[in-house]
């Protein structure tokens, strides 16, 4: 990666810089709202089992909560818990006026696969800061004002706004259509006035779909999917992909790879283009955006109610 001014490289959309500034804004917002409401924003994190990747994500969320002055409660059920017990806990949290957001850490163990939808949909929509209940999905799919978008989509939108990259009136192509990333990202861009195309594994002409975009957002989880053939000079390229790959040249022998061939794509984008690095791009924005959702939920429950 090289962003020296005299070389024909695109602008790097650095998630670390955007996150640091937006985190300060969040801390200030919490301090102001605490004075008015006398309450503190609080997030419940429900985990089932002890997957190490889930534990790492949860620890990142707990640390961020502590840094911004929010509270969290981590409820860790054993893998053998029944769906009814989880359901009862969520009902209790729904009724707790001091709990403003509830998230269920995914994936759930295979034994709960059948109950997954019922568990997710048990979360009260106004506390659904992951934006993954059916009611929330319907709201953001329809672009309803105040809809709670899943954190990665909101994080991408915040990153574009931080770097003053306009979305309204632009052609945006999103590669990927998952309910967690692709669909809500397409929806948040459409709500902002973009002309959105969604591409996926069945898209016949991926090059045409990606090349025609002003802003290309890639969330496929396929390292190296986007090559110089898929882009043109001046585009903004947002790489959401985070796939662990082995690499004997780095300490530990593994690294996280994005979906975009960063160096070769950067050379095509040129100085009028922009691109996110992996790591250090979208990934930096996701936890921040989750807590932005929490603060909105807290505001709605305590102040605007
Ligand atoms: P997912 O559920 O596996 O969805 C992947 C999507 O990409 C699907 O819609 C799939 O199409 C599409 N796709 C797969 N191969 C393709 C190809 N060759 N050409 C075009 N489209 C293709 O994954 P996800 O949960 O959305 O996550 C996507 C990536 O983002 C992963 O690398 C994940 O780790 C990463 N991620 C990053 C963050 C972050 O904060 N940075 C957060 C969440 C996820 P079909 O629908 O046709 O199968």
mmCIF file of C-alpha atoms and ligand atoms in Angstrom:
data_model
loop_
_atom_site.group_PDB
_atom_site.id
_atom_site.type_symbol
_atom_site.label_atom_id
_atom_site.label_comp_id
_atom_site.label_asym_id
_atom_site.label_seq_id
_atom_site.Cartn_x
_atom_site.Cartn_y
_atom_site.Cartn_z
ATOM 1 C CA UNK A 1 0.000 0.000 0.000
ATOM 2 C CA UNK A 2 1.380 3.409 -0.910
ATOM 3 C CA UNK A 3 -0.436 6.733 -0.700
ATOM 4 C CA UNK A 4 2.447 9.142 -1.232
ATOM 5 C CA UNK A 5 1.240 12.393 -2.826
ATOM 6 C CA UNK A 6 3.437 12.183 -5.925
ATOM 7 C CA UNK A 7 2.413 8.663 -6.901
ATOM 8 C CA UNK A 8 -0.771 7.985 -8.899
ATOM 9 C CA UNK A 9 -2.525 6.218 -6.027
ATOM 10 C CA UNK A 10 -6.094 6.730 -4.847
ATOM 11 C CA UNK A 11 -7.145 8.341 -1.601
ATOM 12 C CA UNK A 12 -7.089 5.837 1.254
ATOM 13 C CA UNK A 13 -10.328 5.826 3.236
ATOM 14 C CA UNK A 14 -8.815 5.098 6.626
ATOM 15 C CA UNK A 15 -11.363 3.608 9.021
ATOM 16 C CA UNK A 16 -9.085 4.244 11.998
ATOM 17 C CA UNK A 17 -9.119 8.000 11.439
ATOM 18 C CA UNK A 18 -12.890 8.139 10.848
ATOM 19 C CA UNK A 19 -13.555 5.944 13.880
ATOM 20 C CA UNK A 20 -11.410 8.107 16.181
ATOM 21 C CA UNK A 21 -13.309 11.277 15.219
ATOM 22 C CA UNK A 22 -16.773 9.673 15.318
ATOM 23 C CA UNK A 23 -15.976 8.043 18.651
ATOM 24 C CA UNK A 24 -15.259 11.468 20.147
ATOM 25 C CA UNK A 25 -18.608 12.694 18.796
ATOM 26 C CA UNK A 26 -20.326 9.684 20.388
ATOM 27 C CA UNK A 27 -18.705 10.323 23.780
ATOM 28 C CA UNK A 28 -19.865 13.949 23.648
ATOM 29 C CA UNK A 29 -23.395 12.937 22.635
ATOM 30 C CA UNK A 30 -23.612 10.454 25.506
ATOM 31 C CA UNK A 31 -22.403 13.060 28.006
ATOM 32 C CA UNK A 32 -25.018 15.570 26.803
ATOM 33 C CA UNK A 33 -27.887 13.056 26.795
ATOM 34 C CA UNK A 34 -26.898 11.704 30.212
ATOM 35 C CA UNK A 35 -27.336 15.196 31.656
ATOM 36 C CA UNK A 36 -30.831 15.474 30.174
ATOM 37 C CA UNK A 37 -32.052 11.937 30.853
ATOM 38 C CA UNK A 38 -30.152 10.967 34.004
ATOM 39 C CA UNK A 39 -29.705 7.501 32.503
ATOM 40 C CA UNK A 40 -26.779 5.611 30.950
ATOM 41 C CA UNK A 41 -27.016 3.688 27.641
ATOM 42 C CA UNK A 42 -26.837 -0.068 28.199
ATOM 43 C CA UNK A 43 -26.383 -3.016 25.848
ATOM 44 C CA UNK A 44 -27.192 -6.669 26.557
ATOM 45 C CA UNK A 45 -24.998 -9.162 24.698
ATOM 46 C CA UNK A 46 -26.372 -12.702 24.594
ATOM 47 C CA UNK A 47 -23.852 -15.408 23.763
ATOM 48 C CA UNK A 48 -24.513 -19.132 23.562
ATOM 49 C CA UNK A 49 -21.466 -21.376 23.880
ATOM 50 C CA UNK A 50 -17.840 -20.320 23.815
ATOM 51 C CA UNK A 51 -16.629 -19.917 20.221
ATOM 52 C CA UNK A 52 -13.310 -18.091 20.285
ATOM 53 C CA UNK A 53 -14.217 -15.784 17.365
ATOM 54 C CA UNK A 54 -17.483 -14.765 19.101
ATOM 55 C CA UNK A 55 -15.568 -14.204 22.345
ATOM 56 C CA UNK A 56 -13.128 -11.897 20.521
ATOM 57 C CA UNK A 57 -15.956 -9.865 18.905
ATOM 58 C CA UNK A 58 -17.736 -9.584 22.259
ATOM 59 C CA UNK A 59 -14.584 -8.456 23.994
ATOM 60 C CA UNK A 60 -14.183 -5.704 21.346
ATOM 61 C CA UNK A 61 -17.742 -4.549 22.027
ATOM 62 C CA UNK A 62 -17.252 -4.546 25.804
ATOM 63 C CA UNK A 63 -14.051 -2.572 25.473
ATOM 64 C CA UNK A 64 -15.691 -0.013 23.186
ATOM 65 C CA UNK A 65 -18.616 0.367 25.614
ATOM 66 C CA UNK A 66 -16.185 1.091 28.457
ATOM 67 C CA UNK A 67 -14.299 3.622 26.332
ATOM 68 C CA UNK A 68 -17.393 5.651 25.445
ATOM 69 C CA UNK A 69 -19.126 5.522 28.839
ATOM 70 C CA UNK A 70 -21.846 2.996 27.969
ATOM 71 C CA UNK A 71 -22.793 -0.023 30.082
ATOM 72 C CA UNK A 72 -23.020 -3.610 28.920
ATOM 73 C CA UNK A 73 -24.241 -6.899 30.323
ATOM 74 C CA UNK A 74 -22.789 -10.077 28.877
ATOM 75 C CA UNK A 75 -25.116 -13.058 29.290
ATOM 76 C CA UNK A 76 -23.263 -16.251 28.378
ATOM 77 C CA UNK A 77 -25.448 -19.367 28.182
ATOM 78 C CA UNK A 78 -23.942 -22.857 27.943
ATOM 79 C CA UNK A 79 -24.278 -24.587 24.576
ATOM 80 C CA UNK A 80 -26.912 -26.910 26.100
ATOM 81 C CA UNK A 81 -29.337 -24.073 26.933
ATOM 82 C CA UNK A 82 -32.895 -24.459 25.654
ATOM 83 C CA UNK A 83 -34.441 -22.001 23.221
ATOM 84 C CA UNK A 84 -37.162 -21.344 25.811
ATOM 85 C CA UNK A 85 -34.583 -20.211 28.370
ATOM 86 C CA UNK A 86 -33.062 -17.771 25.875
ATOM 87 C CA UNK A 87 -36.529 -16.614 24.918
ATOM 88 C CA UNK A 88 -37.401 -15.971 28.591
ATOM 89 C CA UNK A 89 -34.204 -13.969 29.098
ATOM 90 C CA UNK A 90 -34.922 -11.813 26.051
ATOM 91 C CA UNK A 91 -38.471 -11.145 27.335
ATOM 92 C CA UNK A 92 -37.027 -10.035 30.654
ATOM 93 C CA UNK A 93 -34.535 -7.732 28.912
ATOM 94 C CA UNK A 94 -37.301 -6.336 26.685
ATOM 95 C CA UNK A 95 -39.168 -5.282 29.848
ATOM 96 C CA UNK A 96 -36.112 -3.787 31.552
ATOM 97 C CA UNK A 97 -36.346 -0.002 31.204
ATOM 98 C CA UNK A 98 -32.623 0.344 31.921
ATOM 99 C CA UNK A 99 -31.640 -1.906 29.003
ATOM 100 C CA UNK A 100 -31.705 -0.063 25.687
ATOM 101 C CA UNK A 101 -30.212 -2.529 23.210
ATOM 102 C CA UNK A 102 -30.138 -6.331 22.940
ATOM 103 C CA UNK A 103 -27.938 -8.331 20.592
ATOM 104 C CA UNK A 104 -27.681 -12.072 20.058
ATOM 105 C CA UNK A 105 -24.129 -12.953 19.043
ATOM 106 C CA UNK A 106 -24.144 -15.073 15.880
ATOM 107 C CA UNK A 107 -23.639 -17.807 14.921
ATOM 108 C CA UNK A 108 -25.784 -19.758 17.364
ATOM 109 C CA UNK A 109 -24.841 -23.443 17.948
ATOM 110 C CA UNK A 110 -26.225 -25.913 15.398
ATOM 111 C CA UNK A 111 -28.628 -27.332 18.000
ATOM 112 C CA UNK A 112 -30.480 -23.981 17.974
ATOM 113 C CA UNK A 113 -30.679 -23.657 14.175
ATOM 114 C CA UNK A 114 -34.416 -24.297 14.060
ATOM 115 C CA UNK A 115 -35.127 -21.836 16.846
ATOM 116 C CA UNK A 116 -32.861 -19.099 15.446
ATOM 117 C CA UNK A 117 -35.597 -16.999 13.827
ATOM 118 C CA UNK A 118 -37.798 -17.200 16.910
ATOM 119 C CA UNK A 119 -34.886 -16.146 19.128
ATOM 120 C CA UNK A 120 -33.866 -13.222 16.874
ATOM 121 C CA UNK A 121 -37.466 -12.042 16.517
ATOM 122 C CA UNK A 122 -38.008 -12.115 20.280
ATOM 123 C CA UNK A 123 -35.978 -8.903 20.601
ATOM 124 C CA UNK A 124 -38.235 -5.853 20.891
ATOM 125 C CA UNK A 125 -37.787 -3.814 17.686
ATOM 126 C CA UNK A 126 -36.967 -0.658 19.607
ATOM 127 C CA UNK A 127 -34.047 -2.475 21.302
ATOM 128 C CA UNK A 128 -32.926 -4.301 18.131
ATOM 129 C CA UNK A 129 -29.603 -2.497 17.652
ATOM 130 C CA UNK A 130 -28.353 -5.225 15.276
ATOM 131 C CA UNK A 131 -31.279 -4.464 12.943
ATOM 132 C CA UNK A 132 -31.885 -8.168 12.333
ATOM 133 C CA UNK A 133 -35.430 -8.839 13.563
ATOM 134 C CA UNK A 134 -38.032 -9.319 10.829
ATOM 135 C CA UNK A 135 -39.617 -6.017 11.834
ATOM 136 C CA UNK A 136 -36.278 -4.170 11.500
ATOM 137 C CA UNK A 137 -35.467 -5.874 8.193
ATOM 138 C CA UNK A 138 -38.839 -4.810 6.809
ATOM 139 C CA UNK A 139 -38.239 -1.237 8.027
ATOM 140 C CA UNK A 140 -34.793 -0.832 6.449
ATOM 141 C CA UNK A 141 -35.754 -2.735 3.282
ATOM 142 C CA UNK A 142 -38.512 -0.167 2.764
ATOM 143 C CA UNK A 143 -36.181 2.723 3.664
ATOM 144 C CA UNK A 144 -38.439 3.806 6.537
ATOM 145 C CA UNK A 145 -37.138 6.885 8.389
ATOM 146 C CA UNK A 146 -35.593 5.877 11.723
ATOM 147 C CA UNK A 147 -34.990 2.265 10.597
ATOM 148 C CA UNK A 148 -32.135 0.548 12.469
ATOM 149 C CA UNK A 149 -29.606 -0.662 9.883
ATOM 150 C CA UNK A 150 -27.166 -3.493 10.706
ATOM 151 C CA UNK A 151 -23.875 -2.058 11.922
ATOM 152 C CA UNK A 152 -21.691 -2.823 8.890
ATOM 153 C CA UNK A 153 -24.086 -0.980 6.559
ATOM 154 C CA UNK A 154 -24.240 2.005 8.883
ATOM 155 C CA UNK A 155 -20.454 1.936 9.290
ATOM 156 C CA UNK A 156 -19.954 2.065 5.501
ATOM 157 C CA UNK A 157 -22.380 4.957 5.235
ATOM 158 C CA UNK A 158 -20.563 6.817 8.048
ATOM 159 C CA UNK A 159 -17.190 6.190 6.397
ATOM 160 C CA UNK A 160 -18.391 7.642 3.079
ATOM 161 C CA UNK A 161 -19.868 10.653 4.881
ATOM 162 C CA UNK A 162 -16.682 11.213 6.886
ATOM 163 C CA UNK A 163 -14.666 11.398 3.660
ATOM 164 C CA UNK A 164 -17.306 13.652 2.017
ATOM 165 C CA UNK A 165 -18.064 11.124 -0.704
ATOM 166 C CA UNK A 166 -21.587 11.884 -1.918
ATOM 167 C CA UNK A 167 -24.008 8.984 -2.365
ATOM 168 C CA UNK A 168 -27.172 10.764 -3.567
ATOM 169 C CA UNK A 169 -27.571 10.536 -7.316
ATOM 170 C CA UNK A 170 -24.552 8.198 -7.648
ATOM 171 C CA UNK A 171 -24.466 4.727 -9.143
ATOM 172 C CA UNK A 172 -23.662 2.273 -6.356
ATOM 173 C CA UNK A 173 -23.012 -1.419 -6.966
ATOM 174 C CA UNK A 174 -23.037 -3.734 -3.969
ATOM 175 C CA UNK A 175 -21.530 -7.180 -4.516
ATOM 176 C CA UNK A 176 -23.222 -9.505 -2.008
ATOM 177 C CA UNK A 177 -26.828 -9.818 -0.871
ATOM 178 C CA UNK A 178 -26.638 -11.239 2.652
ATOM 179 C CA UNK A 179 -29.093 -9.941 5.217
ATOM 180 C CA UNK A 180 -26.157 -9.015 7.452
ATOM 181 C CA UNK A 181 -24.148 -6.898 4.979
ATOM 182 C CA UNK A 182 -25.088 -6.758 1.286
ATOM 183 C CA UNK A 183 -28.834 -6.112 1.551
ATOM 184 C CA UNK A 184 -28.754 -3.465 4.282
ATOM 185 C CA UNK A 185 -25.827 -1.718 2.580
ATOM 186 C CA UNK A 186 -27.815 -1.556 -0.656
ATOM 187 C CA UNK A 187 -30.831 -0.316 1.313
ATOM 188 C CA UNK A 188 -28.937 2.419 3.187
ATOM 189 C CA UNK A 189 -27.438 3.695 -0.090
ATOM 190 C CA UNK A 190 -30.863 3.627 -1.785
ATOM 191 C CA UNK A 191 -32.351 5.543 1.157
ATOM 192 C CA UNK A 192 -29.598 8.134 0.674
ATOM 193 C CA UNK A 193 -30.679 8.615 -2.954
ATOM 194 C CA UNK A 194 -28.270 6.350 -4.827
ATOM 195 C CA UNK A 195 -29.135 4.295 -7.888
ATOM 196 C CA UNK A 196 -28.286 0.841 -6.547
ATOM 197 C CA UNK A 197 -27.370 -2.399 -8.306
ATOM 198 C CA UNK A 198 -26.938 -5.588 -6.284
ATOM 199 C CA UNK A 199 -24.653 -8.263 -7.741
ATOM 200 C CA UNK A 200 -24.180 -11.778 -6.385
ATOM 201 C CA UNK A 201 -22.842 -15.223 -7.246
ATOM 202 C CA UNK A 202 -25.424 -15.684 -10.022
ATOM 203 C CA UNK A 203 -24.720 -12.330 -11.692
ATOM 204 C CA UNK A 204 -23.815 -13.116 -15.306
ATOM 205 C CA UNK A 205 -21.661 -10.092 -16.034
ATOM 206 C CA UNK A 206 -19.948 -9.037 -12.819
ATOM 207 C CA UNK A 207 -17.471 -6.822 -14.696
ATOM 208 C CA UNK A 208 -20.300 -4.786 -16.233
ATOM 209 C CA UNK A 209 -22.036 -4.455 -12.855
ATOM 210 C CA UNK A 210 -18.914 -3.319 -11.011
ATOM 211 C CA UNK A 211 -17.418 -1.137 -13.726
ATOM 212 C CA UNK A 212 -20.567 0.915 -14.209
ATOM 213 C CA UNK A 213 -20.559 2.074 -10.576
ATOM 214 C CA UNK A 214 -19.345 5.354 -9.118
ATOM 215 C CA UNK A 215 -19.116 3.597 -5.765
ATOM 216 C CA UNK A 216 -18.359 -0.135 -5.636
ATOM 217 C CA UNK A 217 -18.988 -1.921 -2.336
ATOM 218 C CA UNK A 218 -17.793 -5.528 -2.179
ATOM 219 C CA UNK A 219 -19.028 -7.955 0.488
ATOM 220 C CA UNK A 220 -18.539 -11.412 -0.991
ATOM 221 C CA UNK A 221 -15.901 -12.961 1.279
ATOM 222 C CA UNK A 222 -13.862 -14.011 -1.783
ATOM 223 C CA UNK A 223 -10.277 -12.753 -1.628
ATOM 224 C CA UNK A 224 -9.050 -11.290 -4.915
ATOM 225 C CA UNK A 225 -12.538 -11.288 -6.512
ATOM 226 C CA UNK A 226 -12.203 -7.686 -7.683
ATOM 227 C CA UNK A 227 -9.337 -7.219 -10.141
ATOM 228 C CA UNK A 228 -8.288 -4.282 -12.345
ATOM 229 C CA UNK A 229 -10.800 -5.555 -14.963
ATOM 230 C CA UNK A 230 -13.692 -4.768 -12.588
ATOM 231 C CA UNK A 231 -12.922 -1.081 -11.992
ATOM 232 C CA UNK A 232 -12.181 2.203 -13.733
ATOM 233 C CA UNK A 233 -10.264 5.361 -12.871
ATOM 234 C CA UNK A 234 -11.956 7.643 -10.345
ATOM 235 C CA UNK A 235 -14.166 5.053 -8.640
ATOM 236 C CA UNK A 236 -14.612 4.701 -4.901
ATOM 237 C CA UNK A 237 -14.056 1.084 -3.821
ATOM 238 C CA UNK A 238 -15.206 -0.119 -0.413
ATOM 239 C CA UNK A 239 -13.870 -3.560 0.521
ATOM 240 C CA UNK A 240 -15.932 -5.253 3.240
ATOM 241 C CA UNK A 241 -14.380 -8.698 2.866
ATOM 242 C CA UNK A 242 -12.475 -10.160 5.797
ATOM 243 C CA UNK A 243 -11.302 -13.675 5.095
ATOM 244 C CA UNK A 244 -8.508 -15.337 7.082
ATOM 245 C CA UNK A 245 -5.835 -16.635 4.671
ATOM 246 C CA UNK A 246 -2.515 -18.312 5.348
ATOM 247 C CA UNK A 247 0.542 -16.262 4.471
ATOM 248 C CA UNK A 248 4.011 -17.495 5.400
ATOM 249 C CA UNK A 249 5.477 -13.976 4.936
ATOM 250 C CA UNK A 250 3.657 -12.489 7.956
ATOM 251 C CA UNK A 251 4.094 -13.174 11.679
ATOM 252 C CA UNK A 252 1.779 -15.994 12.745
ATOM 253 C CA UNK A 253 1.523 -17.268 9.188
ATOM 254 C CA UNK A 254 -1.986 -15.852 8.599
ATOM 255 C CA UNK A 255 -3.618 -12.542 7.727
ATOM 256 C CA UNK A 256 -7.040 -11.111 6.930
ATOM 257 C CA UNK A 257 -7.702 -10.623 3.209
ATOM 258 C CA UNK A 258 -10.269 -8.361 1.576
ATOM 259 C CA UNK A 259 -12.182 -9.093 -1.639
ATOM 260 C CA UNK A 260 -10.229 -6.541 -3.671
ATOM 261 C CA UNK A 261 -6.787 -6.957 -5.191
ATOM 262 C CA UNK A 262 -5.710 -3.768 -3.434
ATOM 263 C CA UNK A 263 -2.441 -2.870 -5.167
ATOM 264 C CA UNK A 264 -3.464 -3.607 -8.738
ATOM 265 C CA UNK A 265 -6.938 -2.092 -8.338
ATOM 266 C CA UNK A 266 -5.428 1.030 -6.721
ATOM 267 C CA UNK A 267 -3.215 1.528 -9.761
ATOM 268 C CA UNK A 268 -6.320 1.674 -11.989
ATOM 269 C CA UNK A 269 -8.363 3.945 -9.684
ATOM 270 C CA UNK A 270 -5.651 6.619 -9.829
ATOM 271 C CA UNK A 271 -5.529 9.864 -7.873
ATOM 272 C CA UNK A 272 -9.194 10.683 -8.504
ATOM 273 C CA UNK A 273 -10.303 7.388 -6.939
ATOM 274 C CA UNK A 274 -10.597 6.190 -3.352
ATOM 275 C CA UNK A 275 -10.275 2.806 -1.654
ATOM 276 C CA UNK A 276 -10.523 1.219 1.794
ATOM 277 C CA UNK A 277 -7.676 -0.941 3.102
ATOM 278 C CA UNK A 278 -8.164 -4.337 4.749
ATOM 279 C CA UNK A 279 -7.579 -4.331 7.631
ATOM 280 C CA UNK A 280 -8.088 -0.722 8.742
ATOM 281 C CA UNK A 281 -11.126 0.175 6.632
ATOM 282 C CA UNK A 282 -14.741 -0.916 7.098
ATOM 283 C CA UNK A 283 -13.883 -3.270 9.972
ATOM 284 C CA UNK A 284 -12.979 -0.259 12.109
ATOM 285 C CA UNK A 285 -16.444 1.211 11.615
ATOM 286 C CA UNK A 286 -18.647 -1.736 12.562
ATOM 287 C CA UNK A 287 -18.457 -1.664 16.375
ATOM 288 C CA UNK A 288 -18.680 2.132 16.323
ATOM 289 C CA UNK A 289 -21.879 1.907 14.240
ATOM 290 C CA UNK A 290 -23.374 -0.692 16.602
ATOM 291 C CA UNK A 291 -22.969 1.781 19.450
ATOM 292 C CA UNK A 292 -24.374 4.611 17.317
ATOM 293 C CA UNK A 293 -27.450 2.384 16.952
ATOM 294 C CA UNK A 294 -27.479 1.863 20.733
ATOM 295 C CA UNK A 295 -27.318 5.598 21.412
ATOM 296 C CA UNK A 296 -30.177 6.199 18.944
ATOM 297 C CA UNK A 297 -32.217 3.487 20.692
ATOM 298 C CA UNK A 298 -31.411 5.003 24.105
ATOM 299 C CA UNK A 299 -32.413 8.445 22.859
ATOM 300 C CA UNK A 300 -35.674 7.119 21.427
ATOM 301 C CA UNK A 301 -36.563 5.260 24.627
ATOM 302 C CA UNK A 302 -35.620 7.947 27.142
ATOM 303 C CA UNK A 303 -35.724 11.332 25.525
ATOM 304 C CA UNK A 304 -37.923 11.489 22.483
ATOM 305 C CA UNK A 305 -40.487 9.053 23.998
HETATM 306 P P1 LIG B 1 -22.187 -14.242 3.001
HETATM 307 O O1 LIG B 1 -23.414 -14.374 3.814
HETATM 308 O O2 LIG B 1 -21.384 -15.449 2.684
HETATM 309 O O3 LIG B 1 -22.607 -13.530 1.625
HETATM 310 C C1 LIG B 1 -21.704 -13.393 0.587
HETATM 311 C C2 LIG B 1 -22.411 -12.784 -0.601
HETATM 312 O O4 LIG B 1 -21.461 -12.650 -1.658
HETATM 313 C C3 LIG B 1 -23.577 -13.631 -1.144
HETATM 314 O O5 LIG B 1 -24.678 -12.806 -1.444
HETATM 315 C C4 LIG B 1 -22.995 -14.274 -2.407
HETATM 316 O O6 LIG B 1 -23.938 -14.450 -3.449
HETATM 317 C C5 LIG B 1 -21.983 -13.223 -2.853
HETATM 318 N N1 LIG B 1 -20.896 -13.832 -3.607
HETATM 319 C C6 LIG B 1 -20.142 -14.892 -3.240
HETATM 320 N N2 LIG B 1 -19.263 -15.193 -4.219
HETATM 321 C C7 LIG B 1 -19.495 -14.305 -5.215
HETATM 322 C C8 LIG B 1 -18.903 -14.110 -6.481
HETATM 323 N N3 LIG B 1 -17.913 -14.911 -6.942
HETATM 324 N N4 LIG B 1 -19.369 -13.106 -7.253
HETATM 325 C C9 LIG B 1 -20.358 -12.306 -6.825
HETATM 326 N N5 LIG B 1 -20.954 -12.440 -5.597
HETATM 327 C C10 LIG B 1 -20.521 -13.437 -4.816
HETATM 328 O O7 LIG B 1 -21.160 -13.223 3.681
HETATM 329 P P2 LIG B 1 -21.447 -11.887 4.541
HETATM 330 O O8 LIG B 1 -21.824 -12.238 5.919
HETATM 331 O O9 LIG B 1 -22.315 -10.975 3.756
HETATM 332 O O10 LIG B 1 -19.966 -11.296 4.591
HETATM 333 C C11 LIG B 1 -19.284 -10.926 3.407
HETATM 334 C C12 LIG B 1 -17.839 -10.593 3.745
HETATM 335 O O11 LIG B 1 -17.818 -9.468 4.600
HETATM 336 C C13 LIG B 1 -17.108 -11.698 4.508
HETATM 337 O O12 LIG B 1 -15.745 -11.692 4.133
HETATM 338 C C14 LIG B 1 -17.230 -11.271 5.954
HETATM 339 O O13 LIG B 1 -16.183 -11.783 6.769
HETATM 340 C C15 LIG B 1 -17.107 -9.779 5.791
HETATM 341 N N6 LIG B 1 -17.677 -8.975 6.880
HETATM 342 C C16 LIG B 1 -16.929 -7.929 7.293
HETATM 343 C C17 LIG B 1 -17.434 -7.108 8.280
HETATM 344 C C18 LIG B 1 -16.605 -5.941 8.711
HETATM 345 O O14 LIG B 1 -16.945 -5.327 9.710
HETATM 346 N N7 LIG B 1 -15.556 -5.591 7.971
HETATM 347 C C19 LIG B 1 -18.677 -7.361 8.852
HETATM 348 C C20 LIG B 1 -19.433 -8.442 8.387
HETATM 349 C C21 LIG B 1 -18.925 -9.233 7.377
HETATM 350 P P3 LIG B 1 -25.205 -15.463 -3.300
HETATM 351 O O15 LIG B 1 -26.205 -14.734 -2.461
HETATM 352 O O16 LIG B 1 -25.672 -15.655 -4.693
HETATM 353 O O17 LIG B 1 -24.695 -16.711 -2.652
#
